[in-house]
Coordinates of C-alpha atoms in Angstrom, one line a residue:
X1 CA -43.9 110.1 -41.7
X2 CA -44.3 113.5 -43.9
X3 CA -41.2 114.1 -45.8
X4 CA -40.9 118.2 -45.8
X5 CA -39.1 119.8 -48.9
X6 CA -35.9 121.7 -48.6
X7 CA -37.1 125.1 -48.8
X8 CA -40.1 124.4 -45.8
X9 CA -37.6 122.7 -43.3
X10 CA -35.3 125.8 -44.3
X11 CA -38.0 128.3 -43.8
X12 CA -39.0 126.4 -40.3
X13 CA -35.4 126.4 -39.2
X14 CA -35.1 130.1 -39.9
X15 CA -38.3 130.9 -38.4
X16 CA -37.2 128.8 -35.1
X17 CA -33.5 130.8 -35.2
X18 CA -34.7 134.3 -36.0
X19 CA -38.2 134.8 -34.3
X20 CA -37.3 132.2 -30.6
X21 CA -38.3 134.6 -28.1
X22 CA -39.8 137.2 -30.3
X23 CA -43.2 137.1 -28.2
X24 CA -41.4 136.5 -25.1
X25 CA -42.2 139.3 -22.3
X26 CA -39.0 138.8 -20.8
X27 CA -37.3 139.4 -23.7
X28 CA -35.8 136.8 -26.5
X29 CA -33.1 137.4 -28.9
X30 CA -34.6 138.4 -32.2
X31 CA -33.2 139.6 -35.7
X32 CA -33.0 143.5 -35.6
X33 CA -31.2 144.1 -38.9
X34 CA -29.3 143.1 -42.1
X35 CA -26.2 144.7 -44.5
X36 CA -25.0 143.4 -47.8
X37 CA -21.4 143.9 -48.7
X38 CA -20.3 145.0 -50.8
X39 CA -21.0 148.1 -50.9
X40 CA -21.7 150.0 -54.5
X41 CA -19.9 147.8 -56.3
X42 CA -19.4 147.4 -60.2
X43 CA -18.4 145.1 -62.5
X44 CA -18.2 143.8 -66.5
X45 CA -21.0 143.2 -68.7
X46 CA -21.0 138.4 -67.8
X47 CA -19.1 139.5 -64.5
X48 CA -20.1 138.3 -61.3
X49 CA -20.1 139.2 -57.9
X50 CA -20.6 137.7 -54.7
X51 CA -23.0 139.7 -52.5
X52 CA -22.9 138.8 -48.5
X53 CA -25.7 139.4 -45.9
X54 CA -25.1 139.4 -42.5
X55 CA -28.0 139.9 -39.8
X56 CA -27.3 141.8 -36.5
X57 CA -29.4 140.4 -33.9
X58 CA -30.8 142.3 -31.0
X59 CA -28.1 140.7 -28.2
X60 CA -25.4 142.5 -30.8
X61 CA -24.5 139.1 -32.2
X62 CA -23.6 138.1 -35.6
X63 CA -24.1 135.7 -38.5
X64 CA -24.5 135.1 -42.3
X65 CA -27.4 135.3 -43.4
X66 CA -26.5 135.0 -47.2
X67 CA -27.9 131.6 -48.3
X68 CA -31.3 131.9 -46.0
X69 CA -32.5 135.4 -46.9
X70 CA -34.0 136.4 -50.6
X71 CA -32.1 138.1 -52.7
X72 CA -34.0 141.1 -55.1
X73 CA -32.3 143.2 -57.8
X74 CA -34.3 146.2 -58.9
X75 CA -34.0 145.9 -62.3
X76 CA -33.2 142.4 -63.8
X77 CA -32.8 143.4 -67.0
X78 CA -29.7 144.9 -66.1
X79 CA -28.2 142.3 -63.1
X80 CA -30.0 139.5 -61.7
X81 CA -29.1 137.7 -58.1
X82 CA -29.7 134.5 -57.5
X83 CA -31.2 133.1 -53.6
X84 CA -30.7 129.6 -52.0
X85 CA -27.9 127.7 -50.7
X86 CA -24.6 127.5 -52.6
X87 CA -25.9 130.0 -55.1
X88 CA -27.1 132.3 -52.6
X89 CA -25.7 136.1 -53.1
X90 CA -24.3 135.5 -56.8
X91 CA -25.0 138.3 -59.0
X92 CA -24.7 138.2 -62.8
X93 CA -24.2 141.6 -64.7
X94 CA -26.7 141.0 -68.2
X95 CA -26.7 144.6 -69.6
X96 CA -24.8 148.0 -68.9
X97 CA -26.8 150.3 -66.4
X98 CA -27.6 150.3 -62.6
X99 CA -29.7 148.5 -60.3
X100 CA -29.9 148.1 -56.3
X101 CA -29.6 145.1 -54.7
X102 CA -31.0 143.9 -51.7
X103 CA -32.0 140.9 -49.1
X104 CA -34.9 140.3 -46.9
X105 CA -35.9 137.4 -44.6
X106 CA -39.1 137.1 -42.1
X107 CA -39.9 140.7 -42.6
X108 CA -36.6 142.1 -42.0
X109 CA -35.0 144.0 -45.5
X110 CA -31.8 144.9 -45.5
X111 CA -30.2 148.6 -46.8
X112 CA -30.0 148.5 -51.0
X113 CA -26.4 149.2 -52.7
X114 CA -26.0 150.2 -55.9
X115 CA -24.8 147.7 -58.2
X116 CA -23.4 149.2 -61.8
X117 CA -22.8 146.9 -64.7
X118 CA -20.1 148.8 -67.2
X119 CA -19.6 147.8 -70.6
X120 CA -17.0 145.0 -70.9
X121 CA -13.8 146.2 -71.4
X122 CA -12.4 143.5 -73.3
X123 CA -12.9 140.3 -75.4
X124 CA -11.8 137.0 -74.8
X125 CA -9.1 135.7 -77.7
X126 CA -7.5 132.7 -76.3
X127 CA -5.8 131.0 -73.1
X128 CA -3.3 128.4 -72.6
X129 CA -1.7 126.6 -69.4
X130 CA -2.9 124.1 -66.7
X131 CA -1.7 123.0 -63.2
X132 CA 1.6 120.2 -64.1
X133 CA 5.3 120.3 -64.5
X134 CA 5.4 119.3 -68.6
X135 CA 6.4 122.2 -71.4
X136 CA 3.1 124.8 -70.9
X137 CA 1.9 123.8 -67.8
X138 CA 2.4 125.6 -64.9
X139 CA 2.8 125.6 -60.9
X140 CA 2.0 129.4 -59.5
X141 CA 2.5 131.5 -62.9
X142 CA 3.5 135.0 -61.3
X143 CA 5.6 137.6 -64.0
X144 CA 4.8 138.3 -67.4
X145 CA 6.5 140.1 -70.0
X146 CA 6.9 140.5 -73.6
X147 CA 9.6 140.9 -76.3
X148 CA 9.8 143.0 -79.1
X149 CA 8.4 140.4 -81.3
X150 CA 5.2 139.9 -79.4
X151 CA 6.6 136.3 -77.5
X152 CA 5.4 135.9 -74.4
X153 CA 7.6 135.1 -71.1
X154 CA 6.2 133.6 -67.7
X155 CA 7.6 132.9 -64.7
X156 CA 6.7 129.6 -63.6
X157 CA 7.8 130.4 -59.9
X158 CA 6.5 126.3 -58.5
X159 CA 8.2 125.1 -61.4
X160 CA 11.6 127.3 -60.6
X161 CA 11.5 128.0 -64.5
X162 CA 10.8 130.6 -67.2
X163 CA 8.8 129.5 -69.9
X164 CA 8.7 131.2 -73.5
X165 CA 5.6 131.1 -75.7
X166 CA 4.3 132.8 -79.2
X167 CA 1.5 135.5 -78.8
X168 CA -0.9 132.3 -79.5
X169 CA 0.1 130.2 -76.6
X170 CA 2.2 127.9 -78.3
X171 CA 5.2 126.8 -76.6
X172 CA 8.6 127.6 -77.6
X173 CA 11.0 127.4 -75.0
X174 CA 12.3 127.0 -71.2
X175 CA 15.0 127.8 -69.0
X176 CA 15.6 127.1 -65.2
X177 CA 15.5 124.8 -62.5
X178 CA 15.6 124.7 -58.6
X179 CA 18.9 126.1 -56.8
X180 CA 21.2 129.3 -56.3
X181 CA 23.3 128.8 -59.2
X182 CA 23.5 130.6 -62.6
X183 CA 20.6 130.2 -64.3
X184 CA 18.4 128.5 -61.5
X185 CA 15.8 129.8 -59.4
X186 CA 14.3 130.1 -56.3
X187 CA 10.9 131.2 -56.3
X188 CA 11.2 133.2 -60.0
X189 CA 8.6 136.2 -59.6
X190 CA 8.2 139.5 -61.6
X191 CA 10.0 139.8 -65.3
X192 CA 11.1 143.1 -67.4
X193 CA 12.5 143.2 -71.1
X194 CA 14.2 145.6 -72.8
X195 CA 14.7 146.8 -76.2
X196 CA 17.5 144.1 -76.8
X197 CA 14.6 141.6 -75.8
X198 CA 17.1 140.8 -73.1
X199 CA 15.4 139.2 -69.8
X200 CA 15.2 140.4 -66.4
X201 CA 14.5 138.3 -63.3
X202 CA 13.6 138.6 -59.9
X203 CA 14.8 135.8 -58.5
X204 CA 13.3 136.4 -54.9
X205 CA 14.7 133.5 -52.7
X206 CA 17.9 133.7 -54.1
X207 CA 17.7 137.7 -53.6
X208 CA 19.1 138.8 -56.6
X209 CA 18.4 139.6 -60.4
X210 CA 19.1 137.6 -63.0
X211 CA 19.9 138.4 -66.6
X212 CA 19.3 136.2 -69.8
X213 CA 18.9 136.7 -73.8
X214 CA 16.2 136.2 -75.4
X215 CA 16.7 132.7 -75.4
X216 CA 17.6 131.7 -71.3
X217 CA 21.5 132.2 -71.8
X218 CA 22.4 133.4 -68.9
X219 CA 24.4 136.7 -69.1
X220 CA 24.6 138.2 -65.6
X221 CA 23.2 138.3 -61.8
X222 CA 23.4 140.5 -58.9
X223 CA 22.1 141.3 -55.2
X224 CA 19.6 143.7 -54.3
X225 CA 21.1 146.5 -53.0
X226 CA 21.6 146.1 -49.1
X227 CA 20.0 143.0 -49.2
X228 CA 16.1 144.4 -48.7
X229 CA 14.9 141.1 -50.8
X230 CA 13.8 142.4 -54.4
X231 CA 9.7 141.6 -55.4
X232 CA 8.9 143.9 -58.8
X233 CA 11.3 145.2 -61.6
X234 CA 10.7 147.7 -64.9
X235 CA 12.9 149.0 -67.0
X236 CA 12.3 152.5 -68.1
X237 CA 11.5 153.8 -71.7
X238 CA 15.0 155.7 -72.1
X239 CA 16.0 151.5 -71.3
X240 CA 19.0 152.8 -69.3
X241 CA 18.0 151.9 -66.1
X242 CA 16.3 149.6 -64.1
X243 CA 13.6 150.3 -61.2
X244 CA 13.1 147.1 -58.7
X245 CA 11.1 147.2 -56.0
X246 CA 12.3 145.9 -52.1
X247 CA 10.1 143.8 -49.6
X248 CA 11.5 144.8 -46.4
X249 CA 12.1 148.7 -47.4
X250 CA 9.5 149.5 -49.0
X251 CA 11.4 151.7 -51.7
X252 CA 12.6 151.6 -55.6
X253 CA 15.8 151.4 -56.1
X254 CA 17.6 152.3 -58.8
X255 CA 20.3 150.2 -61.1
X256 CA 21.5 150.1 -65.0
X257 CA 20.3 147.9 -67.3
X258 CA 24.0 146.3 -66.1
X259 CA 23.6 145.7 -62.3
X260 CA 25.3 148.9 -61.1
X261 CA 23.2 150.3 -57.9
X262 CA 23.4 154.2 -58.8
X263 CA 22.7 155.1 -55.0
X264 CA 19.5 156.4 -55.9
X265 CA 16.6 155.0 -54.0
X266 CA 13.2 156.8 -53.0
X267 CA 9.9 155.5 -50.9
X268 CA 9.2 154.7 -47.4
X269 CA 7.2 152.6 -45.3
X270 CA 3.5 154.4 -44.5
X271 CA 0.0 156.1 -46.1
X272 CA 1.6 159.1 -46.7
X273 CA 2.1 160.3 -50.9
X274 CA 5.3 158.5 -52.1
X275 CA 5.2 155.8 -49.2
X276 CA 4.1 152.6 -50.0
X277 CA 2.8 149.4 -47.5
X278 CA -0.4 150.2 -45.5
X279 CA -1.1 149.5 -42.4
X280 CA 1.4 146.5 -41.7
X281 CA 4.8 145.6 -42.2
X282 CA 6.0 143.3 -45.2
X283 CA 3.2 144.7 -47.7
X284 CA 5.2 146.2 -50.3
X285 CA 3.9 147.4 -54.0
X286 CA 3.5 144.6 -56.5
X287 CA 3.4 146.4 -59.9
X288 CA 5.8 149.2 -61.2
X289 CA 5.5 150.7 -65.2
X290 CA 6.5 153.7 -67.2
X291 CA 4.4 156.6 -69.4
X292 CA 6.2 157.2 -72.4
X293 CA 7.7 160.7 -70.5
X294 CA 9.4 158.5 -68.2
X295 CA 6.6 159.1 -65.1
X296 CA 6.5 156.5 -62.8
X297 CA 3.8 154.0 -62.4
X298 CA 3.4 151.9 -59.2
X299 CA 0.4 149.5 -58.1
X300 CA 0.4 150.5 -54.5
X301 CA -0.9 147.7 -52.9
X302 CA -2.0 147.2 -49.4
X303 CA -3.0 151.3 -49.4
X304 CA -4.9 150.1 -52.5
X305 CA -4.3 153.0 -54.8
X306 CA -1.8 154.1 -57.7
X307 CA 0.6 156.3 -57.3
X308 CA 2.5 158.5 -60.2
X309 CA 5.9 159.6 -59.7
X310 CA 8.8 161.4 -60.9
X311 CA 11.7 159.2 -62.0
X312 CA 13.5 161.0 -59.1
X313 CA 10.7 160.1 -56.9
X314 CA 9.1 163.1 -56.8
X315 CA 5.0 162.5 -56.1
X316 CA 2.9 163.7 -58.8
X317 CA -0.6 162.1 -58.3
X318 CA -2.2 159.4 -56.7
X319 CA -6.0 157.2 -56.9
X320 CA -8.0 155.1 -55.8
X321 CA -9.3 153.9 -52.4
X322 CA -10.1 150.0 -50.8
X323 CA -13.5 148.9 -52.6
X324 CA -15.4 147.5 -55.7
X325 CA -16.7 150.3 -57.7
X326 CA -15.3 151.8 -60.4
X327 CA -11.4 153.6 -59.7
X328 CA -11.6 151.4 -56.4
X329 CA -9.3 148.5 -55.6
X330 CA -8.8 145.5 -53.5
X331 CA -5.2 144.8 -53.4
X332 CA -3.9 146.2 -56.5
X333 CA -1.1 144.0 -58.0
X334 CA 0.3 144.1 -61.5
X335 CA 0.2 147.3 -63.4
X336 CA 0.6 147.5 -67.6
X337 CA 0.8 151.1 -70.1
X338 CA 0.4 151.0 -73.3
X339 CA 1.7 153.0 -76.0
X340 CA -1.3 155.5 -75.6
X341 CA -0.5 155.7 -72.1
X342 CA -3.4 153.9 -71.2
X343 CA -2.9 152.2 -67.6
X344 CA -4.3 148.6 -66.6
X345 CA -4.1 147.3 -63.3
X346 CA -5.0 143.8 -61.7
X347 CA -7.3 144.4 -59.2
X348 CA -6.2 141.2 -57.5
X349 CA -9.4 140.4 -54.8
X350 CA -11.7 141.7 -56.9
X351 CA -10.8 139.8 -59.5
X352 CA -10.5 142.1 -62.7
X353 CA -8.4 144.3 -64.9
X354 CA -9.4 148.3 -64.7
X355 CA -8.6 150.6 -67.5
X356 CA -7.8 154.6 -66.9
X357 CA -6.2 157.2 -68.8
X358 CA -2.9 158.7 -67.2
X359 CA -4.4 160.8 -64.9
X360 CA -6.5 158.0 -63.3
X361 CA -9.9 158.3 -65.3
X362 CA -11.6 155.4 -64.8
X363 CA -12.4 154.0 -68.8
X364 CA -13.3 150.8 -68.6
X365 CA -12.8 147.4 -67.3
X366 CA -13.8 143.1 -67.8
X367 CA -13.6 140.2 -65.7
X368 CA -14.8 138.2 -62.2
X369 CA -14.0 135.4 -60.5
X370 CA -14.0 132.2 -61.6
X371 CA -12.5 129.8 -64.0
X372 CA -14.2 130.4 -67.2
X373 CA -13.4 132.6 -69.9
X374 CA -12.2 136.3 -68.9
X375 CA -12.6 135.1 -65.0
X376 CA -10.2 135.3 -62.9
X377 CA -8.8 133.8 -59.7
X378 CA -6.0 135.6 -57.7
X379 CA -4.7 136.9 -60.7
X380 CA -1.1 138.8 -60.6
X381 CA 0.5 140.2 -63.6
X382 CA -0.2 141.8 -66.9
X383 CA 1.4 143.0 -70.2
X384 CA -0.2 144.6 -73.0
X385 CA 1.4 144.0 -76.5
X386 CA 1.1 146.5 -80.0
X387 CA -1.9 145.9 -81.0
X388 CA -3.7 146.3 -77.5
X389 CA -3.8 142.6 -76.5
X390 CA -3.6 142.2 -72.8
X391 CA -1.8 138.9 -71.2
X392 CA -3.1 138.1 -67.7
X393 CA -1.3 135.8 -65.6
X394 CA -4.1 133.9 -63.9
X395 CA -2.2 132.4 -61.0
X396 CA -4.3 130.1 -59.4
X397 CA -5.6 128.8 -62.6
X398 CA -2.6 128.0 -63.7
X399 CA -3.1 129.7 -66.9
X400 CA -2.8 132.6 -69.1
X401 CA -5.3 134.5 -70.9
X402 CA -5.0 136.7 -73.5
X403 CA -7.5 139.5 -74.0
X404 CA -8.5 142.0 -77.2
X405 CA -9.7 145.5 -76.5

């Protein structure tokens, strides 16, 4: 019996699926056309991104096409794609400029997107973590945030604990275990520090904050205000109040830096400037930070843009739309400024961190997903220390990585 290679018995079963019926007078169903997604996307010089055909055929049905159809970049020099099963799709950024991508199978080519490889925004410096339960190790890292010394604070939410490290990874301390008393956790999320280097926790399934020094000793705890479940604090540069974000209200609250609820609260469910959620209930912002002037700063998620208020609440400005180019976002989570003012943003699906000014110019950005070095998977939070180091909390690596401009 003739033993076929891979590639021919791939090529007959295509041939068999796309073209049955393509001479039949009564009319078989054929191929009529293929799209890539996504669409005009951009990423890091070494990112990578996973293009996606998918073939319309003439009886309106649908299918991937991605590992069966060749895969062309216009100019390899600056990206190359790779075809074939597993592989098929993956596109590799090599040098900064454009290129269009494109697929084609049994004489059917798909439209070309633009593809633009930026300069990498960042260098990798170190990481530190895995998936466990010992001193280091983590289960779901989710909050970051750093003292005035440069340490390092995550939240190990699996782990109900906070964990302290030195801006080189090495571990220092923890604090926390499972429950609803002082000092335990239940599902430990976003962090904020102020200028005392004293700790702030949202402690979601317990619904409250909790307050510690610098080295876990518990100093104070209370509820969200009407009991809307709390998901994202900041503390603001004057450090005399505190902002936290709310699940099931979709607004920011306002408290001091010692739990008192000043009856100031602003943001509402919607798409609308100064309304945060989308399209569907429960998808509240996941980052919040402060300019220097005190302006507002919130990753607003699921309408994938960020919006810039007043500390009153009063909209100022807003960017960003749902996609993978440069200033676009797919589900926006946590959100860093630096002393220049400089903004960074997780731009969670798409696996990256995006630079802008404070007006929303796009500058720069690095990483794609993966488990290497500067790749990312479902990555949440971020803090950017003195010297312009960035901290990402790569979640479902179980890790953190630190990053040098």
């Amino acid at each position: 019996m003739k033993k076929f290679a891979l590639p021919v018995l791939l090529l007959i079963f295509i041939s068999i699926n796309f073209s049955c019926g393509s001479s039949d007078p009564t009319g078989g169903v054929t191929l009529a056309s293929i799209a890539i997604t996504p669409a005009n996307p951009s990423i890091a010089v070494g990112g990578t991104v996973q293009f996606i055909a998918t073939g319309t055929y003439t009886d309106g049905r649908t299918s991937s096409l991605t590992s069966d159809v060749t895969w062309s970049s216009s100019n390899a020099s600056v990206a190359t794609i790779k075809s074939g099963l597993v592989v098929g799709g993956i596109a590799a950024g090599v040098a900064a400029g454009s290129t269009n991508i494109s697929a084609a199978v049994l004489g059917i080519s798909s439209n070309s997107t633009a593809f633009t490889v930026a300069p990498s925004g960042g260098t990798f410096v170190a990481t530190w973590g895995t998936r466990g339960i010992g001193n280091g190790e983590f289960s779901t890292p989710v909050g970051i945030a750093l003292d005035l010394v440069g340490n390092v604070y995550v939240s190990d939410s699996g782990n109900n604990r906070i964990q302290k490290f030195d801006s080189n990874g090495n571990f220092l301390s923890q604090w926390g275990s499972v429950g609803a008393g002082n000092g335990q956790f239940n599902d430990p999320e976003n962090m904020a520090i102020d200028v005392s280097d004293n700790v702030y926790v949202v402690d979601r399934g317990n619904n409250r904050i909790q307050k510690f020094d610098s080295n876990g000793v518990f100093l104070a705890q209370w509820n969200a205000n009407a009991s809307y479940h709390p998901l994202t604090i900041g503390v603001n540069p004057a450090d005399t109040l505190l902002y936290i974000i709310t699940v099931n209200n979709f607004d920011i609250q306002e408290f001091t830096v010692g739990g008192v609820y000043t009856g100031t609260h602003w943001g509402a469910y919607g798409t609308g400037d100064g309304q945060f959620g989308g399209e569907s209930v429960g998808n509240a912002p996941e980052g919040i930070d402060f300019a220097s002037g005190g302006n507002v700063y919130v990753s607003d998620t699921f309408n994938n843009r960020i919006q810039v208020l007043m500390p009153d609440g009063t909209f100022v400005s807003k960017w960003g739309i749902q996609g993978a180019g440069n200033g676009e976002f797919n589900s926006p989570s946590g959100i860093a400024i630096d002393a220049s003012n400089n903004v960074y943003v997780i731009d969670q699906l798409n696996c990256r961190i995006q630079k802008f000014d404070s007006i929303g110019t796009y500058i720069s950005q690095f990483g794609s997903c993966g488990s290497g070095e500067m790749q990312f998977i479902a990555p949440t939070n971020l803090a950017v220390d003195g010297s312009g180091n960035i901290y990402v909390v790569d979640s479902q690596n179980a890790r953190i990585q630190k990053i040098s401009q």
